mmCIF file of C-alpha atoms in Angstrom:
data_model
loop_
_atom_site.group_PDB
_atom_site.id
_atom_site.type_symbol
_atom_site.label_atom_id
_atom_site.label_comp_id
_atom_site.label_asym_id
_atom_site.label_seq_id
_atom_site.Cartn_x
_atom_site.Cartn_y
_atom_site.Cartn_z
ATOM 1 C CA UNK N 19 -120.148 76.012 -3.191
ATOM 2 C CA UNK N 20 -119.985 79.383 -4.350
ATOM 3 C CA UNK N 21 -118.247 80.547 -8.046
ATOM 4 C CA UNK N 22 -116.506 83.575 -5.958
ATOM 5 C CA UNK N 23 -114.360 81.407 -4.005
ATOM 6 C CA UNK N 24 -114.195 78.124 -2.499
ATOM 7 C CA UNK N 25 -114.792 79.633 0.657
ATOM 8 C CA UNK N 26 -118.151 80.755 -0.031
ATOM 9 C CA UNK N 27 -121.566 78.573 0.014
ATOM 10 C CA UNK N 28 -124.677 79.678 -1.880
ATOM 11 C CA UNK N 29 -127.853 80.367 0.243
ATOM 12 C CA UNK N 30 -129.765 78.001 -2.068
ATOM 13 C CA UNK N 31 -127.278 75.406 -0.509
ATOM 14 C CA UNK N 32 -127.594 76.304 2.589
ATOM 15 C CA UNK N 33 -131.838 76.264 2.712
ATOM 16 C CA UNK N 34 -131.334 72.601 0.980
ATOM 17 C CA UNK N 35 -128.796 71.627 4.045
ATOM 18 C CA UNK N 36 -130.514 73.147 7.037
ATOM 19 C CA UNK N 37 -131.543 70.067 8.328
ATOM 20 C CA UNK N 38 -128.389 68.065 7.664
ATOM 21 C CA UNK N 39 -126.912 66.757 10.881
ATOM 22 C CA UNK N 40 -123.199 67.656 9.886
ATOM 23 C CA UNK N 41 -124.107 70.737 9.159
ATOM 24 C CA UNK N 42 -124.090 74.030 11.769
ATOM 25 C CA UNK N 43 -124.714 77.842 11.221
ATOM 26 C CA UNK N 44 -123.218 80.145 13.112
ATOM 27 C CA UNK N 45 -124.509 83.915 13.249
ATOM 28 C CA UNK N 46 -121.121 85.499 13.707
ATOM 29 C CA UNK N 47 -122.219 89.228 13.514
ATOM 30 C CA UNK N 48 -120.435 91.814 15.204
ATOM 31 C CA UNK N 49 -120.567 95.726 15.056
ATOM 32 C CA UNK N 50 -117.861 98.465 15.726
ATOM 33 C CA UNK N 51 -117.955 100.085 19.137
ATOM 34 C CA UNK N 52 -119.706 103.598 17.404
ATOM 35 C CA UNK N 53 -122.103 101.687 16.014
ATOM 36 C CA UNK N 54 -124.608 101.398 18.826
ATOM 37 C CA UNK N 55 -126.048 97.966 17.988
ATOM 38 C CA UNK N 56 -126.391 94.710 19.975
ATOM 39 C CA UNK N 57 -125.563 91.983 17.497
ATOM 40 C CA UNK N 58 -126.739 89.114 20.262
ATOM 41 C CA UNK N 59 -130.170 90.627 20.308
ATOM 42 C CA UNK N 60 -130.502 91.169 17.244
ATOM 43 C CA UNK N 61 -129.728 87.509 16.603
ATOM 44 C CA UNK N 62 -132.366 86.655 19.347
ATOM 45 C CA UNK N 63 -134.936 88.641 17.221
ATOM 46 C CA UNK N 64 -134.490 86.647 13.864
ATOM 47 C CA UNK N 65 -131.965 84.414 12.671
ATOM 48 C CA UNK N 66 -131.333 81.449 10.032
ATOM 49 C CA UNK N 67 -133.452 78.407 11.688
ATOM 50 C CA UNK N 68 -130.984 76.214 13.971
ATOM 51 C CA UNK N 69 -128.208 79.097 13.948
ATOM 52 C CA UNK N 70 -126.352 79.535 16.837
ATOM 53 C CA UNK N 71 -124.567 82.850 18.034
ATOM 54 C CA UNK N 72 -120.732 83.421 17.852
ATOM 55 C CA UNK N 73 -119.467 86.565 20.196
ATOM 56 C CA UNK N 74 -116.462 86.955 18.880
ATOM 57 C CA UNK N 75 -114.946 89.111 22.149
ATOM 58 C CA UNK N 76 -116.009 86.537 24.257
ATOM 59 C CA UNK N 77 -114.765 83.466 22.686
ATOM 60 C CA UNK N 78 -111.393 85.369 23.073
ATOM 61 C CA UNK N 79 -108.435 85.995 25.077
ATOM 62 C CA UNK N 80 -110.513 87.831 28.272
ATOM 63 C CA UNK N 81 -106.667 88.661 29.899
ATOM 64 C CA UNK N 82 -105.993 91.258 27.122
ATOM 65 C CA UNK N 83 -107.076 94.604 27.394
ATOM 66 C CA UNK N 84 -107.377 94.444 23.442
ATOM 67 C CA UNK N 85 -110.638 93.596 21.727
ATOM 68 C CA UNK N 86 -111.398 89.745 20.611
ATOM 69 C CA UNK N 87 -107.715 88.602 20.420
ATOM 70 C CA UNK N 88 -107.391 85.321 19.363
ATOM 71 C CA UNK N 89 -107.779 83.068 22.586
ATOM 72 C CA UNK N 90 -105.692 79.670 23.166
ATOM 73 C CA UNK N 91 -106.744 76.492 21.681
ATOM 74 C CA UNK N 92 -108.144 75.267 25.119
ATOM 75 C CA UNK N 93 -110.182 78.194 25.771
ATOM 76 C CA UNK N 94 -111.317 78.085 22.255
ATOM 77 C CA UNK N 95 -112.344 74.438 22.281
ATOM 78 C CA UNK N 96 -114.360 75.032 25.415
ATOM 79 C CA UNK N 97 -115.918 78.400 24.054
ATOM 80 C CA UNK N 98 -117.196 76.152 20.873
ATOM 81 C CA UNK N 99 -118.234 72.992 22.391
ATOM 82 C CA UNK N 100 -120.550 75.024 24.726
ATOM 83 C CA UNK N 101 -121.999 76.253 21.517
ATOM 84 C CA UNK N 102 -122.750 72.464 20.186
ATOM 85 C CA UNK N 103 -120.072 72.565 17.639
ATOM 86 C CA UNK N 104 -117.739 69.841 17.335
ATOM 87 C CA UNK N 105 -114.900 68.408 15.259
ATOM 88 C CA UNK N 106 -116.088 66.745 11.864
ATOM 89 C CA UNK N 107 -119.077 69.152 11.186
ATOM 90 C CA UNK N 108 -119.737 71.399 8.283
ATOM 91 C CA UNK N 109 -119.492 75.233 9.724
ATOM 92 C CA UNK N 110 -121.465 77.635 7.715
ATOM 93 C CA UNK N 111 -121.039 81.392 8.913
ATOM 94 C CA UNK N 112 -122.391 84.398 7.745
ATOM 95 C CA UNK N 113 -123.216 88.145 9.510
ATOM 96 C CA UNK N 114 -125.742 90.870 9.040
ATOM 97 C CA UNK N 115 -123.895 93.273 6.969
ATOM 98 C CA UNK N 116 -122.886 90.899 4.194
ATOM 99 C CA UNK N 117 -119.233 90.375 4.384
ATOM 100 C CA UNK N 118 -117.764 92.335 7.193
ATOM 101 C CA UNK N 119 -117.192 89.981 11.097
ATOM 102 C CA UNK N 120 -117.922 86.570 9.148
ATOM 103 C CA UNK N 121 -113.988 86.278 7.665
ATOM 104 C CA UNK N 122 -112.926 87.003 11.008
ATOM 105 C CA UNK N 123 -114.864 84.236 12.844
ATOM 106 C CA UNK N 124 -114.120 81.918 9.499
ATOM 107 C CA UNK N 125 -110.112 82.707 10.013
ATOM 108 C CA UNK N 126 -110.173 82.022 13.929
ATOM 109 C CA UNK N 127 -112.068 78.324 12.939
ATOM 110 C CA UNK N 128 -109.346 78.169 10.412
ATOM 111 C CA UNK N 129 -106.269 79.171 12.685
ATOM 112 C CA UNK N 130 -107.601 76.214 14.874
ATOM 113 C CA UNK N 131 -107.357 73.222 12.788
ATOM 114 C CA UNK N 132 -111.043 73.182 10.902
ATOM 115 C CA UNK N 133 -110.521 73.045 6.911
ATOM 116 C CA UNK N 134 -114.681 72.140 6.669
ATOM 117 C CA UNK N 135 -115.390 76.028 7.334
ATOM 118 C CA UNK N 136 -117.328 78.372 4.958
ATOM 119 C CA UNK N 137 -119.142 81.728 4.961
ATOM 120 C CA UNK N 138 -122.147 82.596 3.447
ATOM 121 C CA UNK N 139 -122.729 84.610 0.371
ATOM 122 C CA UNK N 140 -123.893 87.450 0.845
ATOM 123 C CA UNK N 141 -124.832 86.791 4.259
ATOM 124 C CA UNK N 142 -127.888 87.829 5.982
ATOM 125 C CA UNK N 143 -128.794 90.585 3.336
ATOM 126 C CA UNK N 144 -128.941 87.833 0.699
ATOM 127 C CA UNK N 145 -130.975 85.265 2.667
ATOM 128 C CA UNK N 146 -133.510 88.094 3.454
ATOM 129 C CA UNK N 147 -133.686 89.502 -0.324
ATOM 130 C CA UNK N 148 -134.703 86.081 -1.500
ATOM 131 C CA UNK N 149 -137.142 85.771 1.118
ATOM 132 C CA UNK N 150 -135.788 82.330 2.896
ATOM 133 C CA UNK N 151 -136.433 81.152 6.531
ATOM 134 C CA UNK N 152 -136.216 83.184 9.703
ATOM 135 C CA UNK N 153 -136.632 82.387 12.928
ATOM 136 C CA UNK N 154 -136.772 83.951 16.602
ATOM 137 C CA UNK N 155 -136.738 80.560 18.105
ATOM 138 C CA UNK N 156 -134.209 79.618 20.443
ATOM 139 C CA UNK N 157 -131.958 77.430 18.851
ATOM 140 C CA UNK N 158 -131.338 73.909 21.872
ATOM 141 C CA UNK N 159 -127.904 74.079 23.156
ATOM 142 C CA UNK N 160 -125.753 70.889 23.477
ATOM 143 C CA UNK N 161 -122.556 70.291 24.285
ATOM 144 C CA UNK N 162 -120.131 69.321 21.403
ATOM 145 C CA UNK N 163 -116.647 67.980 21.215
ATOM 146 C CA UNK N 164 -113.794 70.087 19.751
ATOM 147 C CA UNK N 165 -110.362 69.664 19.817
ATOM 148 C CA UNK N 166 -108.164 72.473 18.482
ATOM 149 C CA UNK N 167 -104.994 72.895 17.088
ATOM 150 C CA UNK N 168 -103.764 76.316 17.066
ATOM 151 C CA UNK N 169 -101.948 77.215 13.984
ATOM 152 C CA UNK N 170 -99.309 79.904 15.566
ATOM 153 C CA UNK N 171 -97.927 80.571 11.833
ATOM 154 C CA UNK N 172 -101.676 82.138 10.690
ATOM 155 C CA UNK N 173 -101.326 84.984 13.601
ATOM 156 C CA UNK N 174 -98.643 88.105 14.146
ATOM 157 C CA UNK N 175 -97.964 89.600 17.046
ATOM 158 C CA UNK N 176 -96.420 93.132 17.761
ATOM 159 C CA UNK N 177 -93.296 91.740 17.913
ATOM 160 C CA UNK N 178 -93.739 90.091 14.710
ATOM 161 C CA UNK N 179 -94.909 93.382 13.172
ATOM 162 C CA UNK N 180 -91.653 95.631 14.405
ATOM 163 C CA UNK N 181 -89.941 92.940 12.331
ATOM 164 C CA UNK N 182 -92.078 92.747 9.205
ATOM 165 C CA UNK N 183 -91.881 97.058 8.633
ATOM 166 C CA UNK N 184 -88.310 96.502 7.933
ATOM 167 C CA UNK N 185 -88.271 93.142 6.033
ATOM 168 C CA UNK N 186 -88.526 93.844 2.022
ATOM 169 C CA UNK N 187 -89.930 90.390 1.618
ATOM 170 C CA UNK N 188 -93.309 90.946 3.444
ATOM 171 C CA UNK N 189 -96.285 93.297 2.754
ATOM 172 C CA UNK N 190 -98.078 94.939 5.577
ATOM 173 C CA UNK N 191 -101.185 95.239 3.998
ATOM 174 C CA UNK N 192 -104.292 97.703 6.035
ATOM 175 C CA UNK N 193 -108.060 96.707 5.312
ATOM 176 C CA UNK N 194 -109.051 100.100 7.291
ATOM 177 C CA UNK N 195 -110.564 103.240 5.171
ATOM 178 C CA UNK N 196 -108.195 105.223 3.492
ATOM 179 C CA UNK N 197 -108.692 108.331 5.315
ATOM 180 C CA UNK N 198 -107.689 106.224 9.056
ATOM 181 C CA UNK N 199 -105.000 104.735 7.369
ATOM 182 C CA UNK N 200 -103.297 108.315 5.931
ATOM 183 C CA UNK N 201 -104.335 109.475 9.543
ATOM 184 C CA UNK N 202 -106.584 112.325 8.623
ATOM 185 C CA UNK N 203 -109.995 110.711 9.494
ATOM 186 C CA UNK N 204 -110.867 109.627 13.265
ATOM 187 C CA UNK N 205 -110.548 105.835 14.489
ATOM 188 C CA UNK N 206 -113.812 104.872 15.841
ATOM 189 C CA UNK N 207 -112.443 104.030 19.161
ATOM 190 C CA UNK N 208 -111.864 107.087 21.896
ATOM 191 C CA UNK N 209 -108.322 107.859 22.520
ATOM 192 C CA UNK N 210 -106.788 106.465 19.516
ATOM 193 C CA UNK N 211 -104.950 108.471 16.808
ATOM 194 C CA UNK N 212 -105.248 107.276 13.543
ATOM 195 C CA UNK N 213 -102.033 106.830 11.149
ATOM 196 C CA UNK N 214 -100.615 103.867 9.579
ATOM 197 C CA UNK N 215 -97.468 101.587 9.740
ATOM 198 C CA UNK N 216 -94.761 102.664 7.957
ATOM 199 C CA UNK N 217 -94.443 101.117 4.745
ATOM 200 C CA UNK N 218 -97.587 99.372 4.569
ATOM 201 C CA UNK N 219 -100.505 99.755 2.033
ATOM 202 C CA UNK N 220 -103.957 100.383 1.722
ATOM 203 C CA UNK N 221 -106.500 98.242 0.505
ATOM 204 C CA UNK N 222 -109.706 99.099 2.093
ATOM 205 C CA UNK N 223 -111.633 95.585 2.782
ATOM 206 C CA UNK N 224 -115.192 97.800 1.349
ATOM 207 C CA UNK N 225 -112.826 97.726 -2.196
ATOM 208 C CA UNK N 226 -113.281 94.159 -2.439
ATOM 209 C CA UNK N 227 -117.024 94.381 -2.171
ATOM 210 C CA UNK N 228 -119.983 94.721 -4.848
ATOM 211 C CA UNK N 229 -122.761 97.022 -3.902
ATOM 212 C CA UNK N 230 -124.654 93.675 -2.515
ATOM 213 C CA UNK N 231 -121.429 93.291 0.053
ATOM 214 C CA UNK N 232 -120.678 90.300 -2.235
ATOM 215 C CA UNK N 233 -117.042 89.550 -2.930
ATOM 216 C CA UNK N 234 -116.171 91.071 -6.609
ATOM 217 C CA UNK N 235 -114.633 88.390 -9.093
ATOM 218 C CA UNK N 236 -111.311 86.991 -8.926
ATOM 219 C CA UNK N 237 -109.429 89.328 -11.371
ATOM 220 C CA UNK N 238 -111.024 92.597 -9.781
ATOM 221 C CA UNK N 239 -109.755 91.262 -6.503
ATOM 222 C CA UNK N 240 -106.293 90.905 -7.774
ATOM 223 C CA UNK N 241 -106.274 94.183 -9.829
ATOM 224 C CA UNK N 242 -106.974 96.009 -6.617
ATOM 225 C CA UNK N 243 -103.939 94.621 -4.920
ATOM 226 C CA UNK N 244 -101.845 95.574 -7.398
ATOM 227 C CA UNK N 245 -103.425 98.975 -7.792
ATOM 228 C CA UNK N 246 -102.167 99.781 -4.211
ATOM 229 C CA UNK N 247 -98.833 98.500 -5.149
ATOM 230 C CA UNK N 248 -98.572 95.205 -2.993
ATOM 231 C CA UNK N 249 -96.667 92.532 -4.083
ATOM 232 C CA UNK N 250 -98.301 89.538 -4.167
ATOM 233 C CA UNK N 251 -94.942 87.098 -4.986
ATOM 234 C CA UNK N 252 -94.423 88.441 -1.136
ATOM 235 C CA UNK N 253 -95.618 87.153 1.906
ATOM 236 C CA UNK N 254 -98.507 89.532 3.016
ATOM 237 C CA UNK N 255 -99.196 90.107 6.745
ATOM 238 C CA UNK N 256 -102.874 91.757 7.422
ATOM 239 C CA UNK N 257 -104.210 94.528 9.550
ATOM 240 C CA UNK N 258 -107.220 96.700 10.343
ATOM 241 C CA UNK N 259 -108.546 98.445 13.284
ATOM 242 C CA UNK N 260 -108.668 95.275 15.717
ATOM 243 C CA UNK N 261 -107.700 92.554 13.475
ATOM 244 C CA UNK N 262 -111.908 91.823 12.124
ATOM 245 C CA UNK N 263 -111.474 93.158 8.818
ATOM 246 C CA UNK N 264 -108.360 92.171 8.336
ATOM 247 C CA UNK N 265 -109.375 88.474 7.563
ATOM 248 C CA UNK N 266 -111.899 89.950 4.999
ATOM 249 C CA UNK N 267 -108.413 90.641 3.049
ATOM 250 C CA UNK N 268 -107.095 87.259 4.231
ATOM 251 C CA UNK N 269 -110.004 85.445 3.006
ATOM 252 C CA UNK N 270 -109.389 87.404 -0.469
ATOM 253 C CA UNK N 271 -105.886 86.638 -0.921
ATOM 254 C CA UNK N 272 -106.662 83.080 -0.483
ATOM 255 C CA UNK N 273 -109.198 83.352 -2.936
ATOM 256 C CA UNK N 274 -107.160 84.774 -5.882
ATOM 257 C CA UNK N 275 -104.379 82.100 -4.522
ATOM 258 C CA UNK N 276 -102.103 83.843 -1.822
ATOM 259 C CA UNK N 277 -101.096 81.412 0.704
ATOM 260 C CA UNK N 278 -98.306 83.247 2.636
ATOM 261 C CA UNK N 279 -100.620 85.028 4.996
ATOM 262 C CA UNK N 280 -100.224 86.176 8.495
ATOM 263 C CA UNK N 281 -103.088 88.450 10.047
ATOM 264 C CA UNK N 282 -102.119 91.175 12.790
ATOM 265 C CA UNK N 283 -104.317 90.236 15.814
ATOM 266 C CA UNK N 284 -103.612 93.619 17.673
ATOM 267 C CA UNK N 285 -103.757 95.243 14.358
ATOM 268 C CA UNK N 286 -104.214 99.231 14.633
ATOM 269 C CA UNK N 287 -105.926 99.273 18.509
ATOM 270 C CA UNK N 288 -102.413 97.613 19.554
ATOM 271 C CA UNK N 289 -100.175 99.289 17.581
ATOM 272 C CA UNK N 290 -101.124 103.093 17.981
ATOM 273 C CA UNK N 291 -101.591 102.397 21.664
ATOM 274 C CA UNK N 292 -97.774 101.540 21.868
ATOM 275 C CA UNK N 293 -95.329 104.422 22.768
ATOM 276 C CA UNK N 294 -92.448 101.618 20.566
ATOM 277 C CA UNK N 295 -94.627 101.526 17.004
ATOM 278 C CA UNK N 296 -93.575 104.273 14.606
ATOM 279 C CA UNK N 297 -96.588 106.142 12.761
ATOM 280 C CA UNK N 298 -96.950 107.700 9.679
ATOM 281 C CA UNK N 299 -99.174 110.486 8.788
ATOM 282 C CA UNK N 300 -99.805 112.449 5.661
#
């Protein structure tokens, strides 16, 4: 485990345990729509030996018009056991950006009742920089056995957020860039106006990472929330553009000892597309 967080594992530890039958490695890379990159193709070109690819837009609520919304527990169990994941395994997730989409998949597994799920500290960039093994060999598919138990309290919907913005006991914290939150920079999704939920605070997820896309130390993480005016004694609901990088904030808040948490699954993509959502801009 890493000294940065109990939810991080070191690259050295993972390399030593790649052949452990109870360890399963997951490539959870995801890119924004405007990045024009294919995460699955990049996985097939090179990945950590034995890793499987988790497509968070495929193991999702496919009836929703919103991206990668949380599926039902049955849909999630069906999807992950087809990847070969079973209850009782230790799941290690990484992404190609260091720390961006992997926390969303970590949060999803946690929300589905899995406690033994971790994130590779430094992600694939650190793994590559250290000269650790990569392969383009396909990982053999096998059927897993998985039962999911959805923790409904961890997930917030639009109605929850309409109440939350008027609740003095709740802080809403947005992981998007400051310009998008202020409404002065465009959103990456076409035809979606930028801005913020009334009363929300802004902690861009990139502010929580060092130059190598690794978490900063615990004191610096806590101070960043304090500097943003976040009252850490209150319940905190994290949000972002589509519910992905909000999970970076959730990971960090858990790391600094704050456990009264929710995540707005639809996030700004849902909020800004609904006429009944109040919006503030500078």
